Short mmCIF file of C-alpha atoms in Angstrom, two decimals:
data_model
loop_
_atom_site.label_atom_id
_atom_site.label_comp_id
_atom_site.label_asym_id
_atom_site.label_seq_id
_atom_site.Cartn_x
_atom_site.Cartn_y
_atom_site.Cartn_z
CA MET A 2 86.92 16.19 78.04
CA PRO A 3 87.35 19.18 75.71
CA GLU A 4 90.05 21.75 76.53
CA ARG A 5 89.42 25.35 76.98
CA ASP A 6 91.81 27.95 76.08
CA VAL A 7 92.27 30.42 78.98
CA THR A 8 92.96 33.97 78.05
CA VAL A 9 95.38 36.35 79.74
CA GLY A 10 92.44 38.61 80.62
CA GLN A 11 90.74 35.55 82.40
CA LEU A 12 93.85 34.74 84.25
CA LEU A 13 94.19 38.43 85.35
CA LEU A 14 90.58 38.53 86.52
CA ALA A 15 91.23 35.31 88.43
CA GLU A 16 94.29 37.03 90.11
CA TYR A 17 92.34 40.04 90.91
CA GLU A 18 89.61 37.91 92.65
CA SER A 19 92.24 36.00 94.52
CA VAL A 20 94.12 39.08 95.75
CA LYS A 21 90.77 40.91 96.72
CA SER A 22 89.72 37.79 98.59
CA GLU A 23 92.93 37.82 100.50
CA GLN A 24 92.68 41.70 101.09
CA ARG A 25 89.08 41.10 102.35
CA ALA A 26 90.19 38.34 104.90
CA ARG A 27 93.11 40.45 106.09
CA ILE A 28 90.98 43.47 106.59
CA GLY A 29 88.55 41.38 108.76
CA PHE A 30 91.45 39.81 110.73
CA ARG A 31 93.17 42.97 111.28
CA ASP A 32 90.11 44.90 112.51
CA ASN A 33 89.49 42.14 115.01
CA LEU A 34 92.93 42.48 116.40
CA LEU A 35 91.81 45.74 117.95
CA TYR A 36 88.88 44.12 119.76
CA VAL A 37 91.17 41.24 121.08
CA THR A 38 93.67 43.88 122.25
CA LEU A 39 90.89 45.68 124.29
CA ALA A 40 89.59 42.25 125.78
CA VAL A 41 93.24 41.23 126.70
CA VAL A 42 94.11 44.56 128.30
CA ALA A 43 90.83 44.47 130.41
CA ALA A 44 91.41 40.89 131.44
CA VAL A 45 94.99 41.55 132.63
CA ILE A 46 93.96 44.76 134.44
CA ALA A 47 91.24 42.97 136.02
CA ALA A 48 93.33 40.16 137.08
CA THR A 49 96.06 42.42 138.31
CA ALA A 50 93.49 44.48 140.48
CA GLN A 51 92.10 41.32 141.83
CA ALA A 52 95.35 39.72 142.82
CA GLU A 53 96.83 42.95 143.79
CA GLN A 54 100.10 41.99 142.02
CA PRO A 55 101.49 44.85 139.84
CA SER A 56 103.96 42.42 138.22
CA MET A 57 101.16 40.87 136.50
CA LEU A 58 100.94 44.14 134.29
CA LEU A 59 104.19 42.89 132.73
CA ALA A 60 102.14 40.61 130.65
CA LEU A 61 100.61 43.55 128.74
CA PRO A 62 103.68 44.68 126.68
CA PRO A 63 104.29 41.33 125.08
CA VAL A 64 100.72 40.62 124.22
CA CYS A 65 100.34 44.13 122.88
CA LEU A 66 103.57 43.76 120.90
CA VAL A 67 102.55 40.58 119.15
CA LEU A 68 98.98 41.73 118.49
CA GLY A 69 100.25 45.23 117.37
CA TRP A 70 102.94 43.71 115.08
CA THR A 71 100.35 41.38 113.64
CA TYR A 72 98.00 44.39 113.02
CA LEU A 73 100.71 46.30 111.33
CA VAL A 74 101.96 43.51 109.12
CA ASN A 75 98.38 42.78 108.02
CA ASP A 76 97.72 46.58 107.36
CA GLU A 77 100.87 46.67 105.10
CA LYS A 78 99.74 43.66 103.20
CA ILE A 79 96.21 45.26 102.65
CA SER A 80 97.86 48.39 101.44
CA ALA A 81 100.29 46.42 99.12
CA ILE A 82 97.42 44.64 97.70
CA GLY A 83 95.69 47.83 96.92
CA LEU A 84 98.81 49.16 95.34
CA TYR A 85 99.33 46.17 93.30
CA VAL A 86 95.77 46.31 91.78
CA ARG A 87 96.19 49.87 91.13
CA ASP A 88 99.60 50.08 89.63
CA ASP A 89 100.02 46.54 88.03
CA LEU A 90 97.15 44.52 87.59
CA GLY A 91 94.61 47.16 86.76
CA PRO A 92 96.79 48.67 83.92
CA LYS A 93 97.54 45.15 82.40
CA LEU A 94 93.64 44.62 82.19
CA ALA A 95 92.98 48.03 80.77
CA GLU A 96 95.73 47.45 78.12
CA LEU A 97 93.91 44.12 77.25
CA ALA A 98 90.52 45.57 77.27
CA SER A 99 91.05 48.73 75.25
CA HIS A 100 94.25 48.14 73.19
CA GLY A 101 95.77 51.29 74.34
CA GLY A 102 92.70 53.40 74.49
CA GLY A 103 93.10 54.86 78.03
CA PHE A 104 90.74 52.78 79.64
CA ALA A 105 90.78 52.76 83.37
CA THR A 106 90.15 49.71 85.59
CA PHE A 107 89.21 49.34 89.18
CA GLY A 108 88.53 52.99 89.60
CA TRP A 109 87.48 52.64 93.22
CA GLU A 110 91.14 51.45 94.19
CA ALA A 111 92.41 54.99 93.30
CA TYR A 112 89.16 56.99 93.97
CA HIS A 113 88.69 56.32 97.53
CA ARG A 114 92.19 57.42 98.27
CA GLY A 115 91.51 61.02 96.86
CA ASP A 116 89.03 61.76 99.78
CA ALA A 117 89.70 65.20 101.16
CA ARG A 118 89.42 63.66 104.84
CA ARG A 119 91.75 60.73 104.03
CA ARG A 120 94.70 62.36 105.80
CA SER A 121 92.84 63.06 108.99
CA ARG A 122 91.31 59.54 109.02
CA LYS A 123 94.90 58.16 108.64
CA THR A 124 96.25 60.27 111.36
CA SER A 125 93.40 59.52 113.75
CA GLN A 126 93.85 55.66 112.90
CA THR A 127 97.61 56.20 113.59
CA VAL A 128 96.67 57.74 117.09
CA ILE A 129 94.28 54.81 117.86
CA ASP A 130 97.07 52.32 116.82
CA LEU A 131 99.71 53.94 118.90
CA THR A 132 97.26 54.07 122.01
CA ALA A 133 96.08 50.48 121.74
CA PHE A 134 99.44 48.79 121.02
CA CYS A 135 101.88 51.23 122.60
CA ALA A 136 100.50 53.69 125.14
CA VAL A 137 98.54 51.20 127.15
CA PRO A 138 101.44 48.81 127.63
CA LEU A 139 103.66 51.79 128.47
CA ALA A 140 101.09 52.99 131.06
CA ALA A 141 101.20 49.58 132.39
CA LEU A 142 104.99 49.72 132.87
CA VAL A 143 104.57 53.07 134.45
CA VAL A 144 102.15 51.64 136.98
CA PHE A 145 104.43 48.68 137.53
CA TRP A 146 107.54 51.07 138.14
CA ALA A 147 105.46 53.39 140.47
CA THR A 148 104.65 50.52 142.95
CA GLY A 149 108.41 50.20 143.61
CA ASP A 150 107.99 46.60 144.74
CA ALA A 151 109.93 44.63 142.19
CA THR A 152 113.06 42.54 141.79
CA ARG A 153 115.91 43.59 139.67
CA LEU A 154 115.14 40.84 137.10
CA LEU A 155 111.54 42.29 136.78
CA VAL A 156 112.68 45.79 136.49
CA ALA A 157 115.33 44.69 133.83
CA LEU A 158 112.56 42.79 131.94
CA SER A 159 110.23 45.87 132.13
CA VAL A 160 112.92 47.92 130.63
CA LEU A 161 113.40 45.54 127.70
CA GLU A 162 109.61 45.64 127.18
CA ALA A 163 109.61 49.45 127.11
CA LEU A 164 112.14 49.44 124.48
CA ALA A 165 110.33 46.85 122.46
CA VAL A 166 107.16 48.97 122.64
CA ALA A 167 109.06 52.07 121.60
CA GLY A 168 110.31 50.13 118.64
CA LEU A 169 106.70 49.07 117.65
CA ALA A 170 105.69 52.77 118.09
CA ALA A 171 108.38 53.89 115.61
CA GLN A 172 107.33 51.34 113.17
CA VAL A 173 103.58 52.34 113.42
CA VAL A 174 104.54 55.89 112.77
CA TRP A 175 106.98 54.90 109.96
CA TYR A 176 104.25 52.80 108.27
CA ALA A 177 101.69 55.60 108.58
CA LYS A 178 104.16 58.01 106.95
CA ALA A 179 104.97 55.63 104.12
CA ALA A 180 101.13 55.10 103.49
#
């Protein structure tokens, strides 16, 4: 079997295809997490109402925390892949292609970030993320606390859940500002 030499450019293009494939998969997974969160919230609220057990609402914060953290981590990796393509991989390929002639690669990676409405979209997405993963479980905790029918252990658990949700909210805002 004859051996073929692989060029640096071919390796970089293969890496590009690989990271873009990972990015596409992460985008699909991340976006589905919002739908899963909505379904879980609806199921827990329905079960709580049917059973007339407000303590069942204590299931929402941990579920929303796990789903929200997973969403946030995937969103960060999606952005990191874009940054890597823009700032590292693209310039390496441009250098190989043009031998220093200022050739730009993967223009879309930078172009779509310059949209005049990008800031408002990012702000809206942050509000949606905070609502889905933080406001909803906090509202569930408020309803639980308002019933006044809980043991000390459940109240203590609910306070810990509230602190964890507040921590997630801080991370959502921090990541949004970093982006």
